[in-house]
Every structure is written in structure tokens, then in C-alpha cells.
Amino acid sequence: MTDLRLIAVPALTDNTIWLLADAAGATVVVDPGEAAPVFAALARERVRLGAILITHHHDDHIGGAAELAASTGAIIHAPVDARIGVTAVRVGDGDHVVLDAPKLRFEVIAIPGHTLSHIAYYGHGVLFCGDTLFSVGCGRLFEGSPAQMLASLDRLAALPADTLVCCGHEYTVANCAFARTLDPDNTALAARSAQANALRAQGASTLPTTLGNERACNPFLRIDSAELIAALDTTRHTDRVERFAQLRRRKDSFRMPAQ
Ligand code: ZN
Ligand code: FE
């Protein structure tokens, strides 16, 4: 992604809105849950908004889209889902979003699980994956089955190791605390945890992460590792979907230990 600029904009409680700007100063925005911090970022970074990309229908990912589109003329791209009630170019698995300003091109990848119509955008070595893959974690299964979510994560995990993973939330510190309960001897995870704690202590973002690092640290991508099998397998031999489902259930009930 030479001469492109990737900008993380914190929003709401723990969302991250992403901008990817080309060399000419035109940009996309991904999952604008609110408009105000995006307007501020456009001014601060001196970039013009040309397109809006939406990964899924949840309010914290679309709340600012209509206002941004109305005031900038940016074209919204969104999955086919009536719950996204804005005028948009509807895109689905295998489609390509080809833009002139900014001069960017993305492949659309269907990744059901967190929601059924959830999609990712992949291009220029950057992956915008919403609430499906987080750093050292994954999204909750609100609509899809464990098998669907695992297949979605498998597709994302097959992308190149240097892919920049731009997810929708800053959950890394809590995700590391949970992961370490299951994968305590993982040195890559220990290093990511220390790095995330240090970044958050300074008020800095832990994102983006790389797919290579996620394959090394993220328990939801390590479901077939000896360590996770040992941590999750119970008396009977569970298959990988059952292991994944069990891991997701454990995460749902995990609470951060008191400091
Ligand atoms: Zn969501
Ligand atoms: Fe979200």
C-alpha cells in the first residue's frame, strides 16, 4: 500500500472507524458509526471523502453513514440487508468495489457469523473485517452458527501474512487476557499482550494488527493447534467446529480479572 494512508479514528465507546486515503487526498471511510469524528479526521488529515464502505448492519457501524453521504456526496457501499436503510450500492461475495476517487479497489468477501449479511473488504494489502476478526479475538455469534463463523475466519486467515487487519473495535487488551488463560506458554501472545497494554496505557490504538501476528496469537485462529486442542478438548474427541463453539462460549462468559 505504498503512497496510501491508513488512518484509525476512535469513535463511540470502543469503535475504530478506518480511513484509507490515496496519494491525491481522496479517501474511503469504513463503518462510520458516527459522523462527527469522521468530519474532524477529514479536516485534520486534509482528505476528501469519496466512498463509504459498510461491513454489517449494526448501528455502531452505520450510524454516521447517511449524514456523511449527504454532506460529501460519498457513495455508500453495503451488504444486501434491509436493516441498512440507506441508499447504497449493494455488494456481495466475489464483487469488486472499484473506485476512481480515491483510486482504490476492494474485493468483497462474505463472512457470515456475527451477523448473517456481514462482509469484509480486502484490497491493497488491507482487510476491513468489521466485527468478525478482532485482534486476538472474534465477534460474538449474534445470527450465524459456529460453523459459519469458523468458515468465515478460515477464509480471512488464508490471506497473506502481511495483510493489515483493520477491525471494528479496540478489544485487544481484554482479548489477550482471555487468550492467555488458554494458551499461557505462547510467547507471541505474551508479547502482543504486553504491547497492547503499553499502547493502551498511552491512549494509543493497538490496531491495525497483521494476519501473521493473528495466526500466531489469536485463539480463534489457533483452533487446530496442539495447545488449543489440549485446552479445549474434553473427555470426547470434539471436532473443530465443536472446539470453536466451546471457545466462543468460554469467551462469552469471561470476565476480566480485577487489576
Ligand atoms: Zn457488530
Ligand atoms: Fe460493532
PDB file of C-alpha atoms and ligand atoms in Angstrom:
ATOM      1  CA  MET A   1       0.000   0.000   0.000  1.00  0.00           C
ATOM      2  CA  THR A   2       2.764   2.430  -0.944  1.00  0.00           C
ATOM      3  CA  ASP A   3       1.559   6.030  -1.061  1.00  0.00           C
ATOM      4  CA  LEU A   4      -1.759   5.129   0.553  1.00  0.00           C
ATOM      5  CA  ARG A   5      -2.522   6.403   4.052  1.00  0.00           C
ATOM      6  CA  LEU A   6      -4.373   4.292   6.609  1.00  0.00           C
ATOM      7  CA  ILE A   7      -5.901   6.312   9.460  1.00  0.00           C
ATOM      8  CA  ALA A   8      -7.609   4.921  12.585  1.00  0.00           C
ATOM      9  CA  VAL A   9     -10.327   7.138  14.061  1.00  0.00           C
ATOM     10  CA  PRO A  10     -11.561   6.219  17.559  1.00  0.00           C
ATOM     11  CA  ALA A  11     -15.338   6.631  17.927  1.00  0.00           C
ATOM     12  CA  LEU A  12     -18.195   5.851  20.319  1.00  0.00           C
ATOM     13  CA  THR A  13     -17.009   3.761  23.293  1.00  0.00           C
ATOM     14  CA  ASP A  14     -14.510   1.412  21.703  1.00  0.00           C
ATOM     15  CA  ASN A  15     -15.129   1.500  17.939  1.00  0.00           C
ATOM     16  CA  THR A  16     -12.445   2.192  15.374  1.00  0.00           C
ATOM     17  CA  ILE A  17     -13.518   3.879  12.131  1.00  0.00           C
ATOM     18  CA  TRP A  18     -10.983   3.488   9.309  1.00  0.00           C
ATOM     19  CA  LEU A  19      -9.935   5.838   6.530  1.00  0.00           C
ATOM     20  CA  LEU A  20      -7.799   4.723   3.578  1.00  0.00           C
ATOM     21  CA  ALA A  21      -6.660   7.695   1.504  1.00  0.00           C
ATOM     22  CA  ASP A  22      -4.893   7.698  -1.849  1.00  0.00           C
ATOM     23  CA  ALA A  23      -1.925   9.897  -2.820  1.00  0.00           C
ATOM     24  CA  ALA A  24      -4.258  12.520  -4.323  1.00  0.00           C
ATOM     25  CA  GLY A  25      -6.017  13.052  -0.980  1.00  0.00           C
ATOM     26  CA  ALA A  26      -9.270  11.211  -1.657  1.00  0.00           C
ATOM     27  CA  THR A  27     -10.384   8.686   0.932  1.00  0.00           C
ATOM     28  CA  VAL A  28     -12.833   5.941   1.817  1.00  0.00           C
ATOM     29  CA  VAL A  29     -14.278   5.599   5.297  1.00  0.00           C
ATOM     30  CA  VAL A  30     -15.189   2.204   6.697  1.00  0.00           C
ATOM     31  CA  ASP A  31     -18.033   1.655   9.212  1.00  0.00           C
ATOM     32  CA  PRO A  32     -18.686   5.246  10.299  1.00  0.00           C
ATOM     33  CA  GLY A  33     -20.735   4.611  13.452  1.00  0.00           C
ATOM     34  CA  GLU A  34     -20.902   8.356  13.993  1.00  0.00           C
ATOM     35  CA  ALA A  35     -20.210  11.312  11.713  1.00  0.00           C
ATOM     36  CA  ALA A  36     -18.536  13.907  13.959  1.00  0.00           C
ATOM     37  CA  PRO A  37     -15.153  12.206  14.459  1.00  0.00           C
ATOM     38  CA  VAL A  38     -15.032  11.454  10.718  1.00  0.00           C
ATOM     39  CA  PHE A  39     -15.650  15.101   9.781  1.00  0.00           C
ATOM     40  CA  ALA A  40     -12.877  16.054  12.242  1.00  0.00           C
ATOM     41  CA  ALA A  41     -10.497  13.488  10.723  1.00  0.00           C
ATOM     42  CA  LEU A  42     -11.234  14.632   7.150  1.00  0.00           C
ATOM     43  CA  ALA A  43     -10.312  18.212   8.134  1.00  0.00           C
ATOM     44  CA  ARG A  44      -7.280  17.233  10.205  1.00  0.00           C
ATOM     45  CA  GLU A  45      -5.868  14.906   7.546  1.00  0.00           C
ATOM     46  CA  ARG A  46      -6.889  17.208   4.660  1.00  0.00           C
ATOM     47  CA  VAL A  47      -8.625  14.429   2.732  1.00  0.00           C
ATOM     48  CA  ARG A  48     -11.895  14.362   0.755  1.00  0.00           C
ATOM     49  CA  LEU A  49     -14.443  11.616   1.309  1.00  0.00           C
ATOM     50  CA  GLY A  50     -15.288   9.709  -1.877  1.00  0.00           C
ATOM     51  CA  ALA A  51     -16.887   6.482  -0.679  1.00  0.00           C
ATOM     52  CA  ILE A  52     -18.295   4.818   2.419  1.00  0.00           C
ATOM     53  CA  LEU A  53     -17.877   1.078   2.993  1.00  0.00           C
ATOM     54  CA  ILE A  54     -20.154  -0.741   5.455  1.00  0.00           C
ATOM     55  CA  THR A  55     -19.431  -4.251   6.759  1.00  0.00           C
ATOM     56  CA  HIS A  56     -22.660  -5.022   8.640  1.00  0.00           C
ATOM     57  CA  HIS A  57     -25.937  -3.543   9.807  1.00  0.00           C
ATOM     58  CA  HIS A  58     -25.200  -2.755  13.462  1.00  0.00           C
ATOM     59  CA  ASP A  59     -25.760   0.869  14.472  1.00  0.00           C
ATOM     60  CA  ASP A  60     -22.238   1.387  15.757  1.00  0.00           C
ATOM     61  CA  HIS A  61     -21.015   0.723  12.183  1.00  0.00           C
ATOM     62  CA  ILE A  62     -23.587   2.678  10.138  1.00  0.00           C
ATOM     63  CA  GLY A  63     -24.860   5.473  12.424  1.00  0.00           C
ATOM     64  CA  GLY A  64     -22.943   8.275  10.655  1.00  0.00           C
ATOM     65  CA  ALA A  65     -23.154   6.983   7.080  1.00  0.00           C
ATOM     66  CA  ALA A  66     -26.250   8.865   5.870  1.00  0.00           C
ATOM     67  CA  GLU A  67     -25.050  12.209   7.266  1.00  0.00           C
ATOM     68  CA  LEU A  68     -21.568  11.771   5.756  1.00  0.00           C
ATOM     69  CA  ALA A  69     -23.026  10.787   2.386  1.00  0.00           C
ATOM     70  CA  ALA A  70     -25.456  13.728   2.383  1.00  0.00           C
ATOM     71  CA  SER A  71     -22.808  16.317   3.128  1.00  0.00           C
ATOM     72  CA  THR A  72     -19.972  14.952   0.933  1.00  0.00           C
ATOM     73  CA  GLY A  73     -21.749  13.111  -1.879  1.00  0.00           C
ATOM     74  CA  ALA A  74     -19.811   9.962  -0.998  1.00  0.00           C
ATOM     75  CA  ILE A  75     -21.335   6.747  -2.356  1.00  0.00           C
ATOM     76  CA  ILE A  76     -22.256   4.164   0.288  1.00  0.00           C
ATOM     77  CA  HIS A  77     -21.399   0.500  -0.357  1.00  0.00           C
ATOM     78  CA  ALA A  78     -23.173  -2.019   1.837  1.00  0.00           C
ATOM     79  CA  PRO A  79     -24.233  -5.652   2.026  1.00  0.00           C
ATOM     80  CA  VAL A  80     -27.701  -6.690   0.871  1.00  0.00           C
ATOM     81  CA  ASP A  81     -29.690  -6.282   4.088  1.00  0.00           C
ATOM     82  CA  ALA A  82     -32.955  -4.336   4.521  1.00  0.00           C
ATOM     83  CA  ARG A  83     -31.820  -3.337   8.005  1.00  0.00           C
ATOM     84  CA  ILE A  84     -29.288  -0.999   6.345  1.00  0.00           C
ATOM     85  CA  GLY A  85     -31.853   1.604   5.350  1.00  0.00           C
ATOM     86  CA  VAL A  86     -29.700   3.975   3.307  1.00  0.00           C
ATOM     87  CA  THR A  87     -29.237   4.464  -0.413  1.00  0.00           C
ATOM     88  CA  ALA A  88     -26.265   2.277  -1.257  1.00  0.00           C
ATOM     89  CA  VAL A  89     -24.540   0.216  -3.902  1.00  0.00           C
ATOM     90  CA  ARG A  90     -25.245  -3.306  -2.638  1.00  0.00           C
ATOM     91  CA  VAL A  91     -22.303  -5.692  -2.804  1.00  0.00           C
ATOM     92  CA  GLY A  92     -21.786  -9.351  -2.021  1.00  0.00           C
ATOM     93  CA  ASP A  93     -19.272 -12.172  -2.110  1.00  0.00           C
ATOM     94  CA  GLY A  94     -16.881 -12.008  -5.067  1.00  0.00           C
ATOM     95  CA  ASP A  95     -17.888  -8.489  -6.100  1.00  0.00           C
ATOM     96  CA  HIS A  96     -15.232  -5.836  -6.617  1.00  0.00           C
ATOM     97  CA  VAL A  97     -15.629  -2.267  -5.438  1.00  0.00           C
ATOM     98  CA  VAL A  98     -13.698  -0.231  -7.995  1.00  0.00           C
ATOM     99  CA  LEU A  99     -13.386   3.462  -7.168  1.00  0.00           C
ATOM    100  CA  ASP A 100     -11.965   6.423  -9.094  1.00  0.00           C
ATOM    101  CA  ALA A 101     -11.599   8.910  -6.244  1.00  0.00           C
ATOM    102  CA  PRO A 102      -9.991   7.540  -4.188  1.00  0.00           C
ATOM    103  CA  LYS A 103      -8.277   5.302  -6.724  1.00  0.00           C
ATOM    104  CA  LEU A 104      -8.837   2.073  -4.791  1.00  0.00           C
ATOM    105  CA  ARG A 105     -10.142  -1.390  -5.485  1.00  0.00           C
ATOM    106  CA  PHE A 106     -11.515  -3.909  -2.993  1.00  0.00           C
ATOM    107  CA  GLU A 107     -12.679  -7.470  -3.186  1.00  0.00           C
ATOM    108  CA  VAL A 108     -15.822  -8.264  -1.197  1.00  0.00           C
ATOM    109  CA  ILE A 109     -15.701 -11.405   0.964  1.00  0.00           C
ATOM    110  CA  ALA A 110     -18.856 -12.759   2.624  1.00  0.00           C
ATOM    111  CA  ILE A 111     -18.114 -13.570   6.263  1.00  0.00           C
ATOM    112  CA  PRO A 112     -21.357 -14.602   7.996  1.00  0.00           C
ATOM    113  CA  GLY A 113     -21.332 -15.360  11.717  1.00  0.00           C
ATOM    114  CA  HIS A 114     -21.505 -12.165  13.796  1.00  0.00           C
ATOM    115  CA  THR A 115     -24.440 -11.285  11.523  1.00  0.00           C
ATOM    116  CA  LEU A 116     -25.685 -13.217   8.505  1.00  0.00           C
ATOM    117  CA  SER A 117     -25.030 -10.474   5.941  1.00  0.00           C
ATOM    118  CA  HIS A 118     -21.604  -9.413   7.272  1.00  0.00           C
ATOM    119  CA  ILE A 119     -18.980  -8.742   4.576  1.00  0.00           C
ATOM    120  CA  ALA A 120     -15.296  -7.769   4.516  1.00  0.00           C
ATOM    121  CA  TYR A 121     -13.444  -5.529   2.063  1.00  0.00           C
ATOM    122  CA  TYR A 122      -9.929  -6.562   1.017  1.00  0.00           C
ATOM    123  CA  GLY A 123      -7.526  -4.613  -1.158  1.00  0.00           C
ATOM    124  CA  HIS A 124      -4.069  -3.035  -1.274  1.00  0.00           C
ATOM    125  CA  GLY A 125      -2.925  -5.405   1.475  1.00  0.00           C
ATOM    126  CA  VAL A 126      -5.597  -4.055   3.851  1.00  0.00           C
ATOM    127  CA  LEU A 127      -8.552  -6.014   5.264  1.00  0.00           C
ATOM    128  CA  PHE A 128     -11.599  -4.274   6.707  1.00  0.00           C
ATOM    129  CA  CYS A 129     -13.343  -7.029   8.632  1.00  0.00           C
ATOM    130  CA  GLY A 130     -15.811  -5.239  10.926  1.00  0.00           C
ATOM    131  CA  ASP A 131     -16.807  -7.380  13.901  1.00  0.00           C
ATOM    132  CA  THR A 132     -15.723 -10.772  12.544  1.00  0.00           C
ATOM    133  CA  LEU A 133     -11.983 -10.978  13.235  1.00  0.00           C
ATOM    134  CA  PHE A 134     -10.639  -8.855  16.107  1.00  0.00           C
ATOM    135  CA  SER A 135      -7.069  -8.693  17.285  1.00  0.00           C
ATOM    136  CA  VAL A 136      -6.699 -11.842  19.450  1.00  0.00           C
ATOM    137  CA  GLY A 137     -10.446 -12.436  19.274  1.00  0.00           C
ATOM    138  CA  CYS A 138     -13.544 -12.676  17.107  1.00  0.00           C
ATOM    139  CA  GLY A 139     -17.058 -11.253  17.103  1.00  0.00           C
ATOM    140  CA  ARG A 140     -19.981 -12.674  19.011  1.00  0.00           C
ATOM    141  CA  LEU A 141     -22.336 -15.013  17.186  1.00  0.00           C
ATOM    142  CA  PHE A 142     -25.498 -12.927  17.110  1.00  0.00           C
ATOM    143  CA  GLU A 143     -27.007 -14.517  13.999  1.00  0.00           C
ATOM    144  CA  GLY A 144     -24.741 -17.152  12.480  1.00  0.00           C
ATOM    145  CA  SER A 145     -23.757 -20.634  13.601  1.00  0.00           C
ATOM    146  CA  PRO A 146     -20.323 -21.615  14.929  1.00  0.00           C
ATOM    147  CA  ALA A 147     -19.706 -23.481  11.642  1.00  0.00           C
ATOM    148  CA  GLN A 148     -20.444 -20.337   9.627  1.00  0.00           C
ATOM    149  CA  MET A 149     -18.208 -18.139  11.771  1.00  0.00           C
ATOM    150  CA  LEU A 150     -15.355 -20.642  11.686  1.00  0.00           C
ATOM    151  CA  ALA A 151     -15.599 -20.879   7.881  1.00  0.00           C
ATOM    152  CA  SER A 152     -15.527 -17.077   7.692  1.00  0.00           C
ATOM    153  CA  LEU A 153     -12.446 -16.893   9.925  1.00  0.00           C
ATOM    154  CA  ASP A 154     -10.800 -19.636   7.841  1.00  0.00           C
ATOM    155  CA  ARG A 155     -11.276 -17.525   4.705  1.00  0.00           C
ATOM    156  CA  LEU A 156      -9.760 -14.443   6.329  1.00  0.00           C
ATOM    157  CA  ALA A 157      -6.907 -16.447   7.857  1.00  0.00           C
ATOM    158  CA  ALA A 158      -5.891 -17.637   4.375  1.00  0.00           C
ATOM    159  CA  LEU A 159      -4.974 -14.093   3.265  1.00  0.00           C
ATOM    160  CA  PRO A 160      -1.253 -13.143   3.141  1.00  0.00           C
ATOM    161  CA  ALA A 161       0.614 -12.845   6.450  1.00  0.00           C
ATOM    162  CA  ASP A 162       1.437  -9.158   5.947  1.00  0.00           C
ATOM    163  CA  THR A 163      -2.232  -8.185   5.476  1.00  0.00           C
ATOM    164  CA  LEU A 164      -3.137  -5.247   7.730  1.00  0.00           C
ATOM    165  CA  VAL A 165      -6.182  -6.306   9.735  1.00  0.00           C
ATOM    166  CA  CYS A 166      -8.460  -3.315  10.387  1.00  0.00           C
ATOM    167  CA  CYS A 167     -11.240  -4.417  12.698  1.00  0.00           C
ATOM    168  CA  GLY A 168     -14.151  -2.523  14.183  1.00  0.00           C
ATOM    169  CA  HIS A 169     -13.337  -2.486  17.888  1.00  0.00           C
ATOM    170  CA  GLU A 170     -10.482  -1.865  20.295  1.00  0.00           C
ATOM    171  CA  TYR A 171     -10.845  -5.068  22.324  1.00  0.00           C
ATOM    172  CA  THR A 172      -7.232  -6.255  22.219  1.00  0.00           C
ATOM    173  CA  VAL A 173      -6.329  -5.963  25.918  1.00  0.00           C
ATOM    174  CA  ALA A 174      -9.334  -7.955  27.163  1.00  0.00           C
ATOM    175  CA  ASN A 175      -8.929 -10.444  24.310  1.00  0.00           C
ATOM    176  CA  CYS A 176      -5.297 -11.066  25.309  1.00  0.00           C
ATOM    177  CA  ALA A 177      -6.286 -11.619  28.950  1.00  0.00           C
ATOM    178  CA  PHE A 178      -8.778 -14.292  27.879  1.00  0.00           C
ATOM    179  CA  ALA A 179      -6.411 -15.907  25.362  1.00  0.00           C
ATOM    180  CA  ARG A 180      -3.653 -16.231  27.933  1.00  0.00           C
ATOM    181  CA  THR A 181      -5.897 -18.352  30.176  1.00  0.00           C
ATOM    182  CA  LEU A 182      -5.968 -20.989  27.402  1.00  0.00           C
ATOM    183  CA  ASP A 183      -2.576 -20.502  25.727  1.00  0.00           C
ATOM    184  CA  PRO A 184      -0.255 -19.477  28.589  1.00  0.00           C
ATOM    185  CA  ASP A 185       3.029 -20.635  27.007  1.00  0.00           C
ATOM    186  CA  ASN A 186       2.510 -18.778  23.711  1.00  0.00           C
ATOM    187  CA  THR A 187       5.380 -16.269  23.554  1.00  0.00           C
ATOM    188  CA  ALA A 188       3.903 -14.372  20.580  1.00  0.00           C
ATOM    189  CA  LEU A 189       0.698 -13.910  22.581  1.00  0.00           C
ATOM    190  CA  ALA A 190       2.622 -12.758  25.662  1.00  0.00           C
ATOM    191  CA  ALA A 191       4.455 -10.193  23.529  1.00  0.00           C
ATOM    192  CA  ARG A 192       1.222  -8.956  21.902  1.00  0.00           C
ATOM    193  CA  SER A 193      -0.399  -8.671  25.330  1.00  0.00           C
ATOM    194  CA  ALA A 194       2.492  -6.589  26.716  1.00  0.00           C
ATOM    195  CA  GLN A 195       2.497  -4.390  23.609  1.00  0.00           C
ATOM    196  CA  ALA A 196      -1.276  -3.856  23.776  1.00  0.00           C
ATOM    197  CA  ASN A 197      -1.149  -2.941  27.477  1.00  0.00           C
ATOM    198  CA  ALA A 198       1.647  -0.425  26.817  1.00  0.00           C
ATOM    199  CA  LEU A 199      -0.178   1.150  23.853  1.00  0.00           C
ATOM    200  CA  ARG A 200      -3.462   1.494  25.735  1.00  0.00           C
ATOM    201  CA  ALA A 201      -1.659   2.962  28.780  1.00  0.00           C
ATOM    202  CA  GLN A 202      -0.537   5.773  26.445  1.00  0.00           C
ATOM    203  CA  GLY A 203      -4.042   6.112  24.998  1.00  0.00           C
ATOM    204  CA  ALA A 204      -2.812   4.776  21.642  1.00  0.00           C
ATOM    205  CA  SER A 205      -4.584   2.281  19.360  1.00  0.00           C
ATOM    206  CA  THR A 206      -3.462  -1.364  19.237  1.00  0.00           C
ATOM    207  CA  LEU A 207      -4.707  -1.523  15.621  1.00  0.00           C
ATOM    208  CA  PRO A 208      -4.169  -2.450  12.899  1.00  0.00           C
ATOM    209  CA  THR A 209      -2.644  -5.845  13.506  1.00  0.00           C
ATOM    210  CA  THR A 210      -1.234  -8.204  10.859  1.00  0.00           C
ATOM    211  CA  LEU A 211      -2.715 -11.507   9.822  1.00  0.00           C
ATOM    212  CA  GLY A 212       0.597 -13.235  10.511  1.00  0.00           C
ATOM    213  CA  ASN A 213       0.532 -11.973  14.058  1.00  0.00           C
ATOM    214  CA  GLU A 214      -3.092 -13.026  14.449  1.00  0.00           C
ATOM    215  CA  ARG A 215      -2.305 -16.529  13.228  1.00  0.00           C
ATOM    216  CA  ALA A 216       0.340 -16.690  15.962  1.00  0.00           C
ATOM    217  CA  CYS A 217      -1.707 -15.130  18.795  1.00  0.00           C
ATOM    218  CA  ASN A 218      -5.433 -15.392  18.165  1.00  0.00           C
ATOM    219  CA  PRO A 219      -7.001 -18.470  19.827  1.00  0.00           C
ATOM    220  CA  PHE A 220      -9.896 -18.417  17.328  1.00  0.00           C
ATOM    221  CA  LEU A 221      -7.334 -18.887  14.512  1.00  0.00           C
ATOM    222  CA  ARG A 222      -5.415 -21.490  16.557  1.00  0.00           C
ATOM    223  CA  ILE A 223      -8.308 -23.885  16.985  1.00  0.00           C
ATOM    224  CA  ASP A 224      -6.257 -26.692  15.347  1.00  0.00           C
ATOM    225  CA  SER A 225      -3.070 -26.089  17.382  1.00  0.00           C
ATOM    226  CA  ALA A 226      -1.946 -28.678  19.923  1.00  0.00           C
ATOM    227  CA  GLU A 227      -2.199 -26.028  22.646  1.00  0.00           C
ATOM    228  CA  LEU A 228      -5.828 -25.104  21.946  1.00  0.00           C
ATOM    229  CA  ILE A 229      -6.845 -28.737  21.411  1.00  0.00           C
ATOM    230  CA  ALA A 230      -5.335 -29.561  24.810  1.00  0.00           C
ATOM    231  CA  ALA A 231      -7.064 -26.585  26.425  1.00  0.00           C
ATOM    232  CA  LEU A 232     -10.481 -27.241  24.895  1.00  0.00           C
ATOM    233  CA  ASP A 233     -10.840 -30.960  24.258  1.00  0.00           C
ATOM    234  CA  THR A 234     -12.899 -32.629  26.909  1.00  0.00           C
ATOM    235  CA  THR A 235     -13.474 -36.316  27.500  1.00  0.00           C
ATOM    236  CA  ARG A 236     -14.744 -36.997  23.988  1.00  0.00           C
ATOM    237  CA  HIS A 237     -12.870 -36.105  20.831  1.00  0.00           C
ATOM    238  CA  THR A 238     -14.510 -32.938  19.640  1.00  0.00           C
ATOM    239  CA  ASP A 239     -14.268 -31.780  16.058  1.00  0.00           C
ATOM    240  CA  ARG A 240     -13.010 -28.322  15.196  1.00  0.00           C
ATOM    241  CA  VAL A 241     -16.464 -26.731  14.966  1.00  0.00           C
ATOM    242  CA  GLU A 242     -17.277 -28.015  18.449  1.00  0.00           C
ATOM    243  CA  ARG A 243     -13.920 -26.728  19.701  1.00  0.00           C
ATOM    244  CA  PHE A 244     -14.623 -23.355  18.145  1.00  0.00           C
ATOM    245  CA  ALA A 245     -18.136 -23.247  19.651  1.00  0.00           C
ATOM    246  CA  GLN A 246     -16.745 -24.123  23.060  1.00  0.00           C
ATOM    247  CA  LEU A 247     -14.042 -21.441  22.779  1.00  0.00           C
ATOM    248  CA  ARG A 248     -16.626 -18.800  21.765  1.00  0.00           C
ATOM    249  CA  ARG A 249     -18.890 -19.813  24.698  1.00  0.00           C
ATOM    250  CA  ARG A 250     -15.994 -19.517  27.123  1.00  0.00           C
ATOM    251  CA  LYS A 251     -15.184 -16.066  25.794  1.00  0.00           C
ATOM    252  CA  ASP A 252     -18.835 -15.025  26.190  1.00  0.00           C
ATOM    253  CA  SER A 253     -18.672 -15.766  29.919  1.00  0.00           C
ATOM    254  CA  PHE A 254     -15.110 -14.498  30.543  1.00  0.00           C
ATOM    255  CA  ARG A 255     -14.727 -11.509  32.831  1.00  0.00           C
ATOM    256  CA  MET A 256     -11.508  -9.519  33.116  1.00  0.00           C
ATOM    257  CA  PRO A 257      -9.769 -10.257  36.432  1.00  0.00           C
ATOM    258  CA  ALA A 258      -9.676  -7.265  38.793  1.00  0.00           C
ATOM    259  CA  GLN A 259      -6.463  -5.276  38.450  1.00  0.00           C
TER     260      GLN A 259
HETATM  261 ZN    ZN B   1     -21.427  -5.539  15.176  1.00  0.00          ZN
HETATM  262 FE    FE B   2     -19.575  -3.314  16.437  1.00  0.00          FE
END
